[in-house]
């Protein structure tokens, strides 16, 4: 115990002195740690808050555990009578509500019964199944239909939510570790002499690591509480502004502490490991900036002089690797900032989209006509109807040929028979009438949508394929649509997609019809391919299928409250009762909207991105201040040999201009690549893992890009001019009489 | 007993197309408790050879054994630990850490290399008394004179009672009086601790106090004088 106390005392004392004696060296680490912990605080506290909000909204919508659909009177009574059981564990469920409706062609009534279990849901469900399922089945020749609410499996929601939090935290950890590692590497680079002395007198990796880690831990603990307070305040502002209300969950601070400790320890491990593996003398020799110099002789050769006539340029060239590495390390944070800004935009965009609340399926013997449109439109609360009917190109052995200049996707193949064309069978053909044109008109498009009504040779086409931008079409462009006319040989059933099309080119015969694009849809997406709309007649001619809409997507106002949504659903169920085999599926988009809009993710992403970008000035300034501190001796020598103060200032100014130009160049390139990368990730890669139904437009967040460029410019200039001001100040201080006296005494 | 053995040590540096042999097939054997001086003109390679023997630089060829352990084959981490246990180093330019006080600089080896069986307090008192720096312990290096800084560097090198002390021109930056005083202190301390000293110097009067004097020239090493034998 005594040993442990002594060990802690010595290490903390040494680290404390190390940090506070040269506080200026560690200011960057204090700021960086404050930023990192604040980011974690924002994300963690908002995640805790979101879980609470989500549970509240979902449990309000799903106030039941099981929903029995279309029960007859006897089945209903079986359940309703048993809710009156009050003795002991006999009572396992409560009746939440029941909705009766008339049955077409009968005096009987049908009921939807909603029940909620008492006590543990799993054991209650098992008991319920054994007690009632057989009986309910025996009371009707059709048996019974039951649907479980998400509340029955809410634990899986929690796991999903925890997974998202961990995934986001992992990304944040990677960024934070990179941030801290960069700072620590700069520190190691500039203070390698001190660590070299430690190595000379026996310090191995373990010792060097513990020395560094203790210093970082002290910083970590000092910034922890302030950063948690700042994070909570930022969350409070974001949630209050969004109208969700913010409550603080105390347990979150332990998660923040845990992650910040992981980051602290990880970010010193790698730089220290690399450092400790080097020869001790190399560490000792890097007392000046000589370790940052690249081939000075080559720099002279570069100027075609034996000695550089423009000293400042020679300096830039000698330290070229340092400048490039440092600029890249600093500017990369603007790229992360741009990604955060883009994600914030995407989240806001997805929340703003209108999605169908119900899917009405008319059954195999019925179809959607203008009568149904009128009747469904009259149901109170229904704000939009979108009828659905389509045919996949590969199902009818068809495909589409596009002119090569139109094609911006790899989801196509090229066939020798059509040298200037690209082909794909990832196509959905849709019939279209006035109603379709009206619905499509609500989206983003170019051209004349009603063109398909005036000519059977006109089509409306989407410019995306598999949920991502794929074609550069203009109204008036032509495409060829293939119709199978025969075959040379049957194709193996194992082929799908473009491989199937390749085989079809070899063994099938096709006739082609030319169609003119009358309108291009910009936000009409399908995960399986691209959409083409044409007149009913053209659709029939191509597919051989009579146009018969079997389902319709129904929209309601996103802000509709739970009770009204239930009433609309009940009305639709009532209406469905008039059609044999018709069903209504509640897609709960209104609930999803409420959940997503209450989570305030756009604000959270924007806040985190804005904090990340602090890395740019921080790394630049930290590195340059240390770099110039070591060059001050060089400037003193230059002045001793006749350089004027103006010439010294010129070195700083030229450096500032050079850093600014290099920084802006890096910023534009890196931010553009990052933007493209995050767009590709969210529009192409991630949808491979779940069924994404939104195609996000590629938008350059102009305000974020402008902010990134401005910050880069200011940071680059400041990174040279702040050290210059410090240099001037240090010269002023040196000239104080007391300092001269002190220097004389020490000698 | 042989405590230090360097065999055919070669250390070369490449400067663009030119290869410079800083140490060229240098060999040295040192008995336990011996005081060996290596002399030579500037640029003769004596500091590089000393740094190779102390394990601060890896040789390109050859081996260095201390207490029978080949330090040229040791992984860097193990070598650092070994140096902390058995080797002391005094640099020509003192190499004190500017932000630490004299006492903290002296204590670095005890912090970096925990010898569990070792109690440094008594030893520290002896050292600072012998080296006459008791009243300067809480000063920063910038507040000390050159001689005082060198004494602090010697105290730092000896605090862990290393068996072998390497000193790279420890008196090179000092005037005659200070140089003699520092050397006397070094030898006195050596008597207290009982250790082997390998010192690089270009001062013949200092080298004369050594048991053996070697001369280094163009990277090669030769025995110049064996005072012990005389």
mmCIF file of C-alpha atoms in Angstrom, chain B residues 6 53 57 62 64 69 88 96-98 109 126 131 136-137 145 155 176 191 200 212 221 227:
data_model
loop_
_atom_site.group_PDB
_atom_site.id
_atom_site.type_symbol
_atom_site.label_atom_id
_atom_site.label_comp_id
_atom_site.label_asym_id
_atom_site.label_seq_id
_atom_site.Cartn_x
_atom_site.Cartn_y
_atom_site.Cartn_z
ATOM 1 C CA UNK B 6 34.304 -3.706 -27.657
ATOM 2 C CA UNK B 53 29.860 1.631 -26.106
ATOM 3 C CA UNK B 57 24.201 4.499 -31.098
ATOM 4 C CA UNK B 62 31.131 -5.293 -34.295
ATOM 5 C CA UNK B 64 30.016 -4.321 -27.396
ATOM 6 C CA UNK B 69 25.901 -8.931 -22.203
ATOM 7 C CA UNK B 88 26.046 6.117 -16.335
ATOM 8 C CA UNK B 96 20.268 18.817 -18.396
ATOM 9 C CA UNK B 97 16.522 19.143 -18.913
ATOM 10 C CA UNK B 98 15.933 22.901 -18.715
ATOM 11 C CA UNK B 109 17.592 7.881 -13.383
ATOM 12 C CA UNK B 126 26.932 11.764 -0.231
ATOM 13 C CA UNK B 131 30.108 17.443 -5.635
ATOM 14 C CA UNK B 136 21.963 24.619 -5.720
ATOM 15 C CA UNK B 137 19.504 21.744 -5.766
ATOM 16 C CA UNK B 145 27.173 28.107 -13.917
ATOM 17 C CA UNK B 155 25.564 13.476 -9.949
ATOM 18 C CA UNK B 176 41.447 24.805 -15.828
ATOM 19 C CA UNK B 191 36.272 5.822 -4.929
ATOM 20 C CA UNK B 200 36.848 10.837 -23.686
ATOM 21 C CA UNK B 212 45.184 3.501 -19.402
ATOM 22 C CA UNK B 221 41.984 3.013 -31.579
ATOM 23 C CA UNK B 227 49.915 3.957 -16.285
#
